[in-house]
């Protein structure tokens, strides 16, 4: 009898655990273009839990795994800029965008990530112009943007000016009139009645789900990606909904592309850290992004960011890192502009994305103080009339490039959290060789007086934004205004 009771007890515990692990229906239903970070993966089991490497509780040191992905030399201190061709200019063309390259070069960005440039399916289209992510043909360009020759000339111009080019790649699904669908229906996921379906758990009714059990489809997808690298000269890809595609496919892709040229790969994902072992250089810093939104609304405080930074340092394989951002195409269109979400904390959070470990992202229009949600399926031009934030971002890029401690991945310094008794104060040091950067933030809407022990990091620094000397005491008292930040660099 005791044994039967024990068995029933274990069954009940198992059922409770299984139920608690299931995501809510809300997090599993998304609009296309909306963030995919919480979506379940249908095609392969993604239930594997990432193991956090052992952390020394008495220090900020962690024992990291080492990624096997190649790291292009040009990415070591790079900044990413996301290009929304449709909304960038009145014309919405490659040629019209090209006129902005000198300004972007002056600002200092390195990597231009182009949102999908491919023809957009008309069948089951959403809105007038449709979603960029409903691809009709993987090896052609959207005629609204120009011709293939126009894009090739743009890529060549970018390279001549020192930029690198990433294409947004949509590997989980295609549009309903994609050139594959009529001749190869078995390349798509089908229901019990043999009908092709859209990705399960979403309302992405404008796209058809691809079947990665089909090896012919895999080869065609790989060949299409190789086309853009070999024939057009792009330097890598941002992978849309990366964890919706089997990991082994991405690893095959990375190996094949690197034989053509060293590429850079960005995964839209923050759950499957194994994607960073052999396929991707960088993923999304969604957790930090959402914490920043909550801090700005007074729902979280600096301690949450401290926890995130320690977790990030532990989780990422050495050489890889997150992409940090205050906005991107999804967040702007679906969650709101940074001014809606962050309010008076906009600049403080932007600075934070440039000084924590990772590569920073600037979205089209942020340098112009973009304060409207851009339409996703319609024409909605960015207003470039007042580049109010361009010098601000230019200074942040200069800060990053001039200080190796802030460089990306293994080329930059680890982060050492300086503990504060005030829950609203975030203070840390990053150090690489002889270069040190001290960052201090008041992450609240109230003025704060804080006493902070900077230990062995006390000394003579330059206050970067004030461009004046700053003597940092071991026991430092700071009077900080709401959302104020101080960035100190070693002389």
Short mmCIF file of C-alpha atoms in Angstrom, two decimals:
data_model
loop_
_atom_site.label_atom_id
_atom_site.label_comp_id
_atom_site.label_asym_id
_atom_site.label_seq_id
_atom_site.Cartn_x
_atom_site.Cartn_y
_atom_site.Cartn_z
CA UNK A 1 0.00 0.00 0.00
CA UNK A 2 2.80 2.46 0.87
CA UNK A 3 4.45 1.72 -2.47
CA UNK A 4 1.18 2.42 -4.35
CA UNK A 5 0.75 5.73 -2.47
CA UNK A 6 4.33 6.69 -3.34
CA UNK A 7 3.78 5.88 -7.04
CA UNK A 8 0.57 7.92 -7.17
CA UNK A 9 2.34 10.79 -5.39
CA UNK A 10 5.14 10.81 -7.99
CA UNK A 11 2.60 10.76 -10.85
CA UNK A 12 0.81 13.80 -9.40
CA UNK A 13 4.12 15.69 -9.06
CA UNK A 14 5.05 14.83 -12.65
CA UNK A 15 1.69 16.07 -13.99
CA UNK A 16 2.00 19.34 -12.04
CA UNK A 17 5.48 19.94 -13.43
CA UNK A 18 4.37 19.23 -16.99
CA UNK A 19 1.40 21.61 -16.71
CA UNK A 20 3.51 24.39 -15.18
CA UNK A 21 6.00 24.17 -18.04
CA UNK A 22 3.37 24.86 -20.74
CA UNK A 23 3.35 28.41 -22.10
CA UNK A 24 0.17 30.43 -22.12
CA UNK A 25 -1.90 30.58 -25.29
CA UNK A 26 -1.28 34.34 -25.34
CA UNK A 27 2.48 33.91 -25.69
CA UNK A 28 1.93 31.35 -28.41
CA UNK A 29 -0.21 33.51 -30.70
CA UNK A 30 1.56 36.26 -32.59
CA UNK A 31 0.96 38.61 -35.45
CA UNK A 32 3.49 38.32 -38.27
CA UNK A 33 6.10 40.95 -37.72
CA UNK A 34 5.53 40.75 -33.98
CA UNK A 35 8.36 39.48 -31.78
CA UNK A 36 8.78 35.69 -31.98
CA UNK A 37 10.68 35.30 -28.74
CA UNK A 38 7.90 33.47 -26.88
CA UNK A 39 6.64 31.28 -29.71
CA UNK A 40 6.84 27.50 -29.36
CA UNK A 41 8.77 25.59 -32.02
CA UNK A 42 6.76 22.98 -33.84
CA UNK A 43 9.31 21.13 -35.92
CA UNK A 44 11.82 20.03 -33.34
CA UNK A 45 11.96 19.63 -29.60
CA UNK A 46 13.27 22.82 -28.09
CA UNK A 47 12.57 21.73 -24.53
CA UNK A 48 16.28 21.38 -23.75
CA UNK A 49 17.18 23.72 -20.93
CA UNK A 50 20.29 25.83 -21.23
CA UNK A 51 22.63 25.08 -18.37
CA UNK A 52 24.08 28.15 -16.71
CA UNK A 53 27.86 27.74 -16.30
CA UNK A 54 29.25 27.68 -12.80
CA UNK A 55 29.72 31.13 -11.30
CA UNK A 56 32.11 32.05 -8.51
CA UNK A 57 29.80 33.62 -5.94
CA UNK A 58 32.64 35.75 -4.56
CA UNK A 59 33.53 37.36 -7.89
CA UNK A 60 32.20 38.26 -11.31
CA UNK A 61 34.20 35.48 -12.97
CA UNK A 62 32.39 32.73 -14.86
CA UNK A 63 33.46 29.54 -16.55
CA UNK A 64 32.22 29.90 -20.12
CA UNK A 65 31.87 27.43 -22.93
CA UNK A 66 33.74 28.41 -26.07
CA UNK A 67 31.83 28.93 -29.31
CA UNK A 68 33.21 27.31 -32.45
CA UNK A 69 31.82 29.97 -34.79
CA UNK A 70 34.23 32.04 -36.82
CA UNK A 71 34.42 35.68 -35.72
CA UNK A 72 35.02 38.11 -38.60
CA UNK A 73 37.74 40.61 -37.67
CA UNK A 74 35.54 43.48 -38.82
CA UNK A 75 32.87 42.69 -36.22
CA UNK A 76 35.05 43.23 -33.14
CA UNK A 77 33.88 46.79 -32.39
CA UNK A 78 30.99 47.08 -34.85
CA UNK A 79 27.57 48.72 -34.43
CA UNK A 80 24.50 47.44 -36.34
CA UNK A 81 22.05 49.72 -38.12
CA UNK A 82 18.71 48.28 -39.26
CA UNK A 83 17.47 49.55 -42.64
CA UNK A 84 13.74 49.65 -43.39
CA UNK A 85 13.89 50.37 -47.13
CA UNK A 86 10.13 50.78 -47.57
CA UNK A 87 9.84 53.54 -44.97
CA UNK A 88 13.28 55.12 -45.30
CA UNK A 89 12.49 57.54 -48.14
CA UNK A 90 9.54 58.86 -50.10
CA UNK A 91 10.56 56.66 -53.02
CA UNK A 92 11.21 53.61 -50.84
CA UNK A 93 13.96 52.36 -53.17
CA UNK A 94 17.55 51.17 -52.99
CA UNK A 95 18.68 54.18 -55.02
CA UNK A 96 16.96 56.64 -52.69
CA UNK A 97 18.44 54.96 -49.62
CA UNK A 98 21.92 55.12 -51.13
CA UNK A 99 21.90 58.90 -50.69
CA UNK A 100 21.93 58.39 -46.90
CA UNK A 101 25.13 56.33 -46.86
CA UNK A 102 27.51 59.31 -46.33
CA UNK A 103 25.45 60.41 -43.31
CA UNK A 104 25.48 56.91 -41.83
CA UNK A 105 29.22 56.66 -42.43
CA UNK A 106 29.73 59.96 -40.63
CA UNK A 107 27.62 58.68 -37.74
CA UNK A 108 29.94 55.67 -37.48
CA UNK A 109 27.75 52.59 -37.99
CA UNK A 110 29.44 49.54 -39.53
CA UNK A 111 26.89 46.82 -40.32
CA UNK A 112 23.77 47.56 -42.34
CA UNK A 113 21.03 44.99 -41.69
CA UNK A 114 18.43 45.22 -44.44
CA UNK A 115 14.95 44.05 -43.60
CA UNK A 116 13.71 41.52 -46.21
CA UNK A 117 14.17 42.89 -49.72
CA UNK A 118 12.50 40.01 -51.60
CA UNK A 119 9.25 40.10 -53.62
CA UNK A 120 6.24 39.95 -51.31
CA UNK A 121 3.48 37.40 -51.89
CA UNK A 122 0.09 38.71 -52.99
CA UNK A 123 -1.98 35.68 -52.00
CA UNK A 124 -3.37 36.06 -48.45
CA UNK A 125 -1.47 39.35 -48.19
CA UNK A 126 -1.98 41.50 -45.10
CA UNK A 127 -2.63 45.17 -45.78
CA UNK A 128 -1.90 46.93 -49.05
CA UNK A 129 1.81 46.21 -49.40
CA UNK A 130 2.05 43.05 -47.31
CA UNK A 131 4.60 41.79 -44.81
CA UNK A 132 8.28 41.86 -45.71
CA UNK A 133 8.38 38.36 -44.21
CA UNK A 134 5.95 36.76 -46.71
CA UNK A 135 8.60 35.89 -49.28
CA UNK A 136 7.55 35.15 -52.85
CA UNK A 137 11.02 34.43 -54.27
CA UNK A 138 14.22 33.94 -52.30
CA UNK A 139 16.52 34.91 -55.17
CA UNK A 140 14.93 38.11 -56.43
CA UNK A 141 14.20 41.60 -55.10
CA UNK A 142 10.97 43.44 -54.42
CA UNK A 143 10.28 45.48 -57.60
CA UNK A 144 8.99 48.30 -55.39
CA UNK A 145 12.57 48.71 -54.14
CA UNK A 146 14.27 48.50 -57.54
CA UNK A 147 16.09 45.83 -59.52
CA UNK A 148 18.65 43.19 -58.65
CA UNK A 149 21.23 45.36 -60.42
CA UNK A 150 20.24 48.29 -58.20
CA UNK A 151 20.76 46.20 -55.09
CA UNK A 152 24.09 44.82 -56.30
CA UNK A 153 25.27 48.37 -56.95
CA UNK A 154 24.12 49.34 -53.45
CA UNK A 155 26.04 46.45 -51.88
CA UNK A 156 29.16 47.39 -53.85
CA UNK A 157 28.78 51.03 -52.77
CA UNK A 158 28.40 49.94 -49.13
CA UNK A 159 31.57 47.87 -49.37
CA UNK A 160 33.48 50.71 -51.03
CA UNK A 161 32.54 52.94 -48.08
CA UNK A 162 33.54 50.35 -45.48
CA UNK A 163 30.10 49.01 -44.52
CA UNK A 164 29.15 45.34 -44.20
CA UNK A 165 25.74 44.13 -45.36
CA UNK A 166 23.41 41.63 -43.66
CA UNK A 167 20.23 40.36 -45.27
CA UNK A 168 17.15 39.45 -43.25
CA UNK A 169 16.51 35.75 -44.00
CA UNK A 170 13.09 34.13 -43.52
CA UNK A 171 13.68 30.38 -43.33
CA UNK A 172 10.66 29.20 -41.33
CA UNK A 173 8.01 29.96 -43.92
CA UNK A 174 7.24 31.49 -47.33
CA UNK A 175 4.38 33.44 -48.84
CA UNK A 176 1.47 31.47 -50.32
CA UNK A 177 2.43 32.15 -53.93
CA UNK A 178 6.13 31.47 -53.49
CA UNK A 179 7.70 29.86 -56.54
CA UNK A 180 8.24 26.66 -54.51
CA UNK A 181 4.69 26.03 -53.42
CA UNK A 182 3.07 24.89 -56.69
CA UNK A 183 5.83 22.53 -57.79
CA UNK A 184 6.90 21.24 -54.38
CA UNK A 185 3.96 21.03 -51.95
CA UNK A 186 5.84 18.35 -49.98
CA UNK A 187 8.33 21.06 -49.02
CA UNK A 188 5.64 22.44 -46.72
CA UNK A 189 4.02 21.30 -43.49
CA UNK A 190 0.61 19.73 -44.15
CA UNK A 191 -2.30 18.79 -41.93
CA UNK A 192 -4.04 15.41 -41.83
CA UNK A 193 -6.06 16.33 -44.91
CA UNK A 194 -2.94 17.09 -46.92
CA UNK A 195 -3.43 20.86 -46.88
CA UNK A 196 -0.47 23.20 -46.38
CA UNK A 197 -0.77 25.16 -43.15
CA UNK A 198 0.53 28.40 -41.72
CA UNK A 199 2.89 28.17 -38.70
CA UNK A 200 1.02 26.60 -35.80
CA UNK A 201 0.32 28.71 -32.74
CA UNK A 202 0.36 31.98 -34.72
CA UNK A 203 -2.00 34.11 -36.75
CA UNK A 204 0.57 34.34 -39.55
CA UNK A 205 -2.08 33.47 -42.11
CA UNK A 206 -0.14 35.21 -44.87
CA UNK A 207 2.66 32.60 -44.81
CA UNK A 208 3.02 28.83 -45.33
CA UNK A 209 5.05 26.68 -42.93
CA UNK A 210 8.11 24.92 -44.36
CA UNK A 211 8.88 21.23 -43.73
CA UNK A 212 12.49 20.72 -42.66
CA UNK A 213 12.13 16.96 -42.84
CA UNK A 214 12.40 17.40 -46.60
CA UNK A 215 16.05 17.32 -47.65
CA UNK A 216 15.36 18.78 -51.11
CA UNK A 217 13.81 21.86 -49.51
CA UNK A 218 16.81 22.22 -47.21
CA UNK A 219 19.17 22.14 -50.17
CA UNK A 220 17.14 24.73 -52.06
CA UNK A 221 17.13 27.01 -49.01
CA UNK A 222 20.88 26.65 -48.58
CA UNK A 223 21.48 27.30 -52.29
CA UNK A 224 19.41 30.48 -52.10
CA UNK A 225 21.47 31.78 -49.17
CA UNK A 226 24.70 30.92 -50.97
CA UNK A 227 23.47 32.89 -53.99
CA UNK A 228 23.34 36.14 -52.02
CA UNK A 229 26.80 35.64 -50.53
CA UNK A 230 28.53 34.40 -53.67
CA UNK A 231 26.80 36.39 -56.41
CA UNK A 232 25.74 39.59 -54.63
CA UNK A 233 28.45 39.74 -51.98
CA UNK A 234 26.44 40.13 -48.77
CA UNK A 235 28.36 39.55 -45.56
CA UNK A 236 25.87 37.52 -43.55
CA UNK A 237 22.29 37.18 -42.40
CA UNK A 238 19.86 38.06 -39.67
CA UNK A 239 17.78 34.88 -39.26
CA UNK A 240 14.11 35.57 -38.66
CA UNK A 241 12.55 33.26 -36.05
CA UNK A 242 15.82 31.31 -35.83
CA UNK A 243 14.59 28.71 -33.35
CA UNK A 244 11.73 27.82 -35.71
CA UNK A 245 14.30 26.08 -37.91
CA UNK A 246 16.33 22.98 -36.87
CA UNK A 247 19.69 23.80 -35.33
CA UNK A 248 21.54 21.35 -37.57
CA UNK A 249 20.33 23.25 -40.64
CA UNK A 250 21.82 26.49 -39.35
CA UNK A 251 25.09 24.73 -38.56
CA UNK A 252 25.22 23.36 -42.09
CA UNK A 253 24.49 26.83 -43.47
CA UNK A 254 27.27 28.40 -41.43
CA UNK A 255 29.82 25.84 -42.55
CA UNK A 256 28.87 26.24 -46.22
CA UNK A 257 28.79 30.04 -46.20
CA UNK A 258 32.13 30.34 -44.42
CA UNK A 259 33.75 28.47 -47.30
CA UNK A 260 32.69 31.35 -49.58
CA UNK A 261 33.69 34.18 -47.24
CA UNK A 262 33.73 34.79 -43.47
CA UNK A 263 30.12 35.67 -42.64
CA UNK A 264 28.39 37.16 -39.61
CA UNK A 265 25.15 35.59 -38.38
CA UNK A 266 22.49 37.13 -36.12
CA UNK A 267 19.75 34.90 -34.65
CA UNK A 268 16.35 36.28 -33.77
CA UNK A 269 16.25 34.22 -30.60
CA UNK A 270 17.11 34.41 -26.92
CA UNK A 271 16.16 30.88 -25.81
CA UNK A 272 18.34 28.38 -27.67
CA UNK A 273 21.88 29.30 -26.69
CA UNK A 274 23.10 26.16 -28.46
CA UNK A 275 22.52 28.08 -31.71
CA UNK A 276 25.60 30.06 -30.72
CA UNK A 277 27.85 27.01 -30.51
CA UNK A 278 28.42 26.48 -34.22
CA UNK A 279 26.00 28.65 -36.19
CA UNK A 280 25.47 32.21 -34.92
CA UNK A 281 27.69 34.98 -33.60
CA UNK A 282 24.96 36.91 -31.85
CA UNK A 283 21.33 36.68 -30.75
CA UNK A 284 18.72 39.05 -29.38
CA UNK A 285 19.05 40.75 -25.99
CA UNK A 286 15.30 40.60 -25.43
CA UNK A 287 15.50 40.02 -21.69
CA UNK A 288 17.50 43.20 -21.10
CA UNK A 289 15.22 45.08 -23.50
CA UNK A 290 12.09 44.14 -21.55
CA UNK A 291 13.75 44.86 -18.21
CA UNK A 292 14.69 48.34 -19.45
CA UNK A 293 11.05 48.95 -20.45
CA UNK A 294 9.90 47.93 -16.98
CA UNK A 295 12.58 49.97 -15.21
CA UNK A 296 11.48 53.04 -17.15
CA UNK A 297 7.92 52.49 -15.90
CA UNK A 298 9.05 51.96 -12.30
CA UNK A 299 8.08 48.27 -12.38
CA UNK A 300 11.69 46.99 -12.07
CA UNK A 301 14.86 48.53 -10.70
CA UNK A 302 18.61 48.39 -11.31
CA UNK A 303 18.96 45.09 -9.45
CA UNK A 304 17.06 43.35 -12.23
CA UNK A 305 19.60 44.61 -14.74
CA UNK A 306 22.46 43.46 -12.51
CA UNK A 307 20.97 39.97 -12.50
CA UNK A 308 20.57 40.02 -16.28
CA UNK A 309 24.18 41.10 -16.83
CA UNK A 310 25.52 38.33 -14.60
CA UNK A 311 23.28 35.78 -16.32
CA UNK A 312 24.38 36.98 -19.75
CA UNK A 313 28.04 36.63 -18.84
CA UNK A 314 27.37 33.09 -17.66
CA UNK A 315 25.13 31.85 -20.47
CA UNK A 316 26.85 32.97 -23.64
CA UNK A 317 29.55 30.78 -25.16
CA UNK A 318 32.82 32.68 -25.23
CA UNK A 319 33.05 34.79 -28.37
CA UNK A 320 29.28 35.27 -28.70
CA UNK A 321 27.03 37.95 -27.27
CA UNK A 322 23.58 39.57 -27.44
CA UNK A 323 22.43 42.40 -29.68
CA UNK A 324 21.18 45.18 -27.40
CA UNK A 325 18.54 47.68 -28.49
CA UNK A 326 15.92 50.16 -27.39
CA UNK A 327 13.98 49.72 -30.65
CA UNK A 328 13.76 47.67 -33.83
CA UNK A 329 11.13 47.06 -36.51
CA UNK A 330 9.03 44.75 -34.30
CA UNK A 331 9.25 46.80 -31.13
CA UNK A 332 8.49 50.06 -32.93
CA UNK A 333 5.48 48.80 -34.89
CA UNK A 334 3.93 46.45 -32.33
CA UNK A 335 5.09 47.54 -28.86
CA UNK A 336 5.55 51.27 -29.38
CA UNK A 337 8.33 53.77 -29.95
CA UNK A 338 11.13 54.10 -27.42
CA UNK A 339 9.51 57.36 -26.30
CA UNK A 340 6.26 55.57 -25.53
CA UNK A 341 8.00 52.76 -23.67
CA UNK A 342 10.93 54.56 -22.04
CA UNK A 343 9.80 58.17 -21.65
CA UNK A 344 12.46 60.32 -20.00
CA UNK A 345 14.77 57.29 -19.76
CA UNK A 346 15.35 57.12 -23.54
CA UNK A 347 18.92 58.41 -23.48
CA UNK A 348 19.95 56.53 -20.33
CA UNK A 349 18.78 53.22 -21.81
CA UNK A 350 20.43 53.94 -25.15
CA UNK A 351 23.73 54.60 -23.36
CA UNK A 352 23.26 51.36 -21.44
CA UNK A 353 22.97 49.35 -24.68
CA UNK A 354 26.35 50.72 -25.78
CA UNK A 355 28.31 50.00 -22.58
CA UNK A 356 27.06 46.57 -21.48
CA UNK A 357 28.48 43.44 -23.19
CA UNK A 358 27.00 42.96 -26.63
CA UNK A 359 26.62 44.72 -29.95
CA UNK A 360 24.33 47.77 -30.07
CA UNK A 361 21.59 48.27 -32.65
CA UNK A 362 20.19 51.52 -34.05
CA UNK A 363 16.89 51.27 -35.94
CA UNK A 364 16.00 53.43 -38.94
CA UNK A 365 14.91 56.87 -37.74
CA UNK A 366 16.13 56.69 -34.16
CA UNK A 367 18.80 59.26 -34.99
CA UNK A 368 15.95 61.54 -36.14
CA UNK A 369 14.03 61.10 -32.89
CA UNK A 370 11.45 58.82 -34.56
CA UNK A 371 8.40 59.13 -32.33
CA UNK A 372 5.73 57.26 -34.24
CA UNK A 373 4.89 53.63 -34.81
CA UNK A 374 5.69 52.84 -38.41
CA UNK A 375 2.97 50.96 -40.26
CA UNK A 376 4.02 47.38 -40.99
CA UNK A 377 1.91 46.60 -44.04
CA UNK A 378 1.55 50.09 -45.52
CA UNK A 379 3.75 52.96 -46.71
CA UNK A 380 4.69 55.20 -43.76
CA UNK A 381 7.72 57.36 -44.47
CA UNK A 382 10.24 58.36 -41.80
CA UNK A 383 10.55 62.11 -41.25
CA UNK A 384 14.22 63.11 -41.55
CA UNK A 385 13.54 66.81 -40.99
CA UNK A 386 15.28 67.02 -37.64
CA UNK A 387 18.26 64.79 -36.86
CA UNK A 388 17.93 65.57 -33.16
CA UNK A 389 19.62 62.38 -31.94
CA UNK A 390 22.31 61.91 -34.57
CA UNK A 391 25.15 63.54 -32.61
CA UNK A 392 24.07 61.60 -29.52
CA UNK A 393 24.41 58.27 -31.35
CA UNK A 394 27.61 59.41 -33.05
CA UNK A 395 29.13 60.06 -29.61
CA UNK A 396 28.01 56.66 -28.36
CA UNK A 397 29.61 54.95 -31.35
CA UNK A 398 32.81 56.92 -30.75
CA UNK A 399 32.74 55.83 -27.10
CA UNK A 400 32.51 52.20 -28.12
CA UNK A 401 35.16 52.30 -30.80
CA UNK A 402 37.72 54.24 -28.75
CA UNK A 403 37.50 51.89 -25.76
CA UNK A 404 38.47 48.23 -26.29
CA UNK A 405 36.80 47.40 -22.97
CA UNK A 406 33.48 47.99 -24.77
CA UNK A 407 34.23 45.93 -27.85
CA UNK A 408 32.19 42.89 -28.80
CA UNK A 409 32.59 39.38 -27.41
CA UNK A 410 36.09 38.18 -26.58
CA UNK A 411 37.56 41.39 -28.02
CA UNK A 412 35.91 43.37 -25.21
CA UNK A 413 36.14 43.23 -21.44
CA UNK A 414 34.00 41.25 -19.01
CA UNK A 415 31.74 43.16 -16.69
CA UNK A 416 32.40 43.66 -12.97
CA UNK A 417 29.33 44.79 -11.05
CA UNK A 418 29.96 47.38 -8.34
CA UNK A 419 27.40 46.68 -5.65
CA UNK A 420 25.29 49.54 -4.33
CA UNK A 421 22.88 49.58 -1.43
CA UNK A 422 20.55 51.77 -3.50
CA UNK A 423 18.30 49.60 -5.65
CA UNK A 424 18.15 52.30 -8.34
CA UNK A 425 21.89 52.60 -8.88
CA UNK A 426 23.62 50.49 -11.51
CA UNK A 427 27.41 50.68 -11.46
CA UNK A 428 29.93 48.48 -13.21
CA UNK A 429 33.40 48.40 -14.71
CA UNK A 430 34.56 46.83 -17.96
CA UNK A 431 38.28 46.37 -18.48
CA UNK A 432 40.40 45.18 -21.41
CA UNK A 433 44.18 45.27 -21.16
CA UNK A 434 44.94 48.82 -19.96
CA UNK A 435 41.58 50.28 -20.93
CA UNK A 436 38.87 50.73 -18.28
CA UNK A 437 35.33 52.07 -18.54
CA UNK A 438 33.29 52.86 -15.42
CA UNK A 439 29.54 53.22 -15.91
CA UNK A 440 27.18 54.66 -13.30
CA UNK A 441 23.41 55.04 -13.81
CA UNK A 442 20.56 56.36 -11.74
CA UNK A 443 17.78 54.21 -13.16
CA UNK A 444 14.89 56.02 -11.59
CA UNK A 445 12.75 59.12 -12.03
CA UNK A 446 13.97 60.55 -8.71
CA UNK A 447 17.21 62.23 -7.74
CA UNK A 448 19.50 59.92 -5.76
CA UNK A 449 22.48 60.42 -3.46
CA UNK A 450 24.56 57.25 -3.44
CA UNK A 451 27.67 56.11 -1.61
CA UNK A 452 29.56 53.56 -3.72
CA UNK A 453 32.75 51.67 -2.95
CA UNK A 454 34.74 51.39 -6.18
CA UNK A 455 37.49 49.32 -4.55
CA UNK A 456 40.62 49.11 -6.70
CA UNK A 457 38.96 50.93 -9.60
CA UNK A 458 39.42 54.32 -7.93
CA UNK A 459 41.68 56.69 -9.82
CA UNK A 460 41.92 59.39 -12.48
CA UNK A 461 39.47 59.15 -15.39
CA UNK A 462 37.96 61.26 -18.14
CA UNK A 463 34.22 61.94 -17.94
CA UNK A 464 33.32 61.04 -21.50
CA UNK A 465 30.22 63.14 -22.08
CA UNK A 466 31.54 66.18 -20.20
CA UNK A 467 35.05 65.81 -21.66
CA UNK A 468 36.68 66.74 -18.37
CA UNK A 469 38.82 64.98 -15.72
CA UNK A 470 37.08 62.97 -13.03
CA UNK A 471 38.87 61.69 -9.91
CA UNK A 472 37.01 58.61 -8.75
CA UNK A 473 37.44 57.98 -5.03
CA UNK A 474 37.45 54.53 -3.48
CA UNK A 475 34.44 55.59 -1.41
CA UNK A 476 32.56 57.88 -3.76
CA UNK A 477 29.48 59.93 -2.99
CA UNK A 478 27.43 60.82 -6.06
CA UNK A 479 24.43 63.10 -6.42
CA UNK A 480 22.58 61.93 -9.51
CA UNK A 481 19.55 63.50 -11.16
CA UNK A 482 16.73 61.35 -12.48
CA UNK A 483 17.96 59.03 -15.24
CA UNK A 484 21.44 60.56 -15.04
CA UNK A 485 24.45 58.57 -16.21
CA UNK A 486 28.18 59.02 -15.84
CA UNK A 487 30.61 57.24 -18.14
CA UNK A 488 34.29 57.38 -17.18
CA UNK A 489 37.13 56.21 -19.38
CA UNK A 490 40.75 55.61 -18.41
CA UNK A 491 43.11 58.31 -19.61
#
